[in-house]
Amino acid sequence: MRFAHLTDPHMNGTAERRHRLGRALDEAMARGAKHLLLTGDLTDSGRPDQFQELSWVLGRWYRTAT
C-alpha cells in the first residue's frame, strides 16, 4: 500500500497552482501511490470557487486511480 502526502496546495484560481498540483499528483501516481493524504491549507482564502477548483483537480486523481 503506497501513499502520497501532499501539503498546502493553496488553490487560488491560477493556472500555475492547478498545474503544480496536477504535476504532483502525476508524480505520485507514477510512483505507484494509490492513496492520497492532502493536508495543510487547501485553498488560499477559503472561497467556494477555490474549493471547486481543488475538487476539479482532485477529480482527475480519483478518475485515474480507480
Short mmCIF file of the C-alpha atoms (twelve columns), coordinates in Angstrom:
data_MODEL
# 
_entry.id   MODEL 
# 
loop_
_atom_site.group_PDB 
_atom_site.id 
_atom_site.type_symbol 
_atom_site.label_atom_id 
_atom_site.label_alt_id 
_atom_site.label_comp_id 
_atom_site.label_asym_id 
_atom_site.label_seq_id 
_atom_site.Cartn_x 
_atom_site.Cartn_y 
_atom_site.Cartn_z 
_atom_site.pdbx_PDB_model_num 
ATOM 1  C CA . MET A 1  0.000   0.000  0.000   1 
ATOM 2  C CA . ARG A 2  1.594   3.256  -1.143  1 
ATOM 3  C CA . PHE A 3  0.509   6.733  -0.018  1 
ATOM 4  C CA . ALA A 4  1.314   10.166 -1.365  1 
ATOM 5  C CA . HIS A 5  1.391   13.040 1.107   1 
ATOM 6  C CA . LEU A 6  0.891   16.462 -0.432  1 
ATOM 7  C CA . THR A 7  0.526   19.584 1.631   1 
ATOM 8  C CA . ASP A 8  -0.552  23.200 1.257   1 
ATOM 9  C CA . PRO A 9  -1.745  23.401 -2.351  1 
ATOM 10 C CA . HIS A 10 -3.217  26.893 -1.665  1 
ATOM 11 C CA . MET A 11 -5.571  26.763 -4.652  1 
ATOM 12 C CA . ASN A 12 -6.171  30.370 -5.706  1 
ATOM 13 C CA . GLY A 13 -7.704  30.323 -9.175  1 
ATOM 14 C CA . THR A 14 -4.460  30.466 -11.133 1 
ATOM 15 C CA . ALA A 15 -3.400  28.026 -13.807 1 
ATOM 16 C CA . GLU A 16 0.020   27.814 -12.144 1 
ATOM 17 C CA . ARG A 17 -1.471  26.345 -8.941  1 
ATOM 18 C CA . ARG A 18 -3.634  23.867 -10.871 1 
ATOM 19 C CA . HIS A 19 -0.624  22.813 -12.913 1 
ATOM 20 C CA . ARG A 20 1.594   22.437 -9.828  1 
ATOM 21 C CA . LEU A 21 -0.908  20.230 -8.002  1 
ATOM 22 C CA . GLY A 22 -1.578  18.256 -11.184 1 
ATOM 23 C CA . ARG A 23 2.144   17.616 -11.636 1 
ATOM 24 C CA . ALA A 24 2.454   16.454 -8.024  1 
ATOM 25 C CA . LEU A 25 -0.487  14.081 -8.490  1 
ATOM 26 C CA . ASP A 26 1.004   12.751 -11.734 1 
ATOM 27 C CA . GLU A 27 4.307   12.111 -9.956  1 
ATOM 28 C CA . ALA A 28 2.557   10.351 -7.073  1 
ATOM 29 C CA . MET A 29 0.685   8.083  -9.491  1 
ATOM 30 C CA . ALA A 30 3.876   7.378  -11.456 1 
ATOM 31 C CA . ARG A 31 5.496   6.241  -8.209  1 
ATOM 32 C CA . GLY A 32 2.624   3.866  -7.512  1 
ATOM 33 C CA . ALA A 33 0.619   5.811  -4.924  1 
ATOM 34 C CA . LYS A 34 -2.941  4.577  -4.615  1 
ATOM 35 C CA . HIS A 35 -3.940  6.721  -1.626  1 
ATOM 36 C CA . LEU A 36 -3.626  10.457 -1.088  1 
ATOM 37 C CA . LEU A 37 -3.088  12.397 2.131   1 
ATOM 38 C CA . LEU A 38 -3.755  16.068 1.465   1 
ATOM 39 C CA . THR A 39 -3.011  18.343 4.407   1 
ATOM 40 C CA . GLY A 40 -2.388  21.981 5.208   1 
ATOM 41 C CA . ASP A 41 -4.029  24.973 3.579   1 
ATOM 42 C CA . LEU A 42 -6.094  23.559 0.730   1 
ATOM 43 C CA . THR A 43 -7.152  26.973 -0.588  1 
ATOM 44 C CA . ASP A 44 -5.673  30.424 -0.467  1 
ATOM 45 C CA . SER A 45 -8.597  32.146 1.240   1 
ATOM 46 C CA . GLY A 46 -11.376 29.552 1.622   1 
ATOM 47 C CA . ARG A 47 -13.650 30.903 -1.118  1 
ATOM 48 C CA . PRO A 48 -16.117 28.398 -2.589  1 
ATOM 49 C CA . ASP A 49 -14.622 28.767 -6.097  1 
ATOM 50 C CA . GLN A 50 -11.219 27.745 -4.730  1 
ATOM 51 C CA . PHE A 51 -12.700 24.568 -3.252  1 
ATOM 52 C CA . GLN A 52 -14.407 23.865 -6.597  1 
ATOM 53 C CA . GLU A 53 -11.046 24.257 -8.292  1 
ATOM 54 C CA . LEU A 54 -9.464  21.830 -5.815  1 
ATOM 55 C CA . SER A 55 -12.297 19.377 -6.425  1 
ATOM 56 C CA . TRP A 56 -11.757 19.579 -10.188 1 
ATOM 57 C CA . VAL A 57 -8.021  18.836 -9.902  1 
ATOM 58 C CA . LEU A 58 -8.556  16.032 -7.391  1 
ATOM 59 C CA . GLY A 59 -11.251 14.539 -9.617  1 
ATOM 60 C CA . ARG A 60 -8.505  13.756 -12.077 1 
ATOM 61 C CA . TRP A 61 -6.678  11.772 -9.382  1 
ATOM 62 C CA . TYR A 62 -9.824  9.865  -8.487  1 
ATOM 63 C CA . ARG A 63 -10.721 9.004  -12.095 1 
ATOM 64 C CA . THR A 64 -7.151  7.839  -12.810 1 
ATOM 65 C CA . ALA A 65 -6.553  5.977  -9.546  1 
ATOM 66 C CA . THR A 66 -9.770  3.934  -9.624  1 
# 
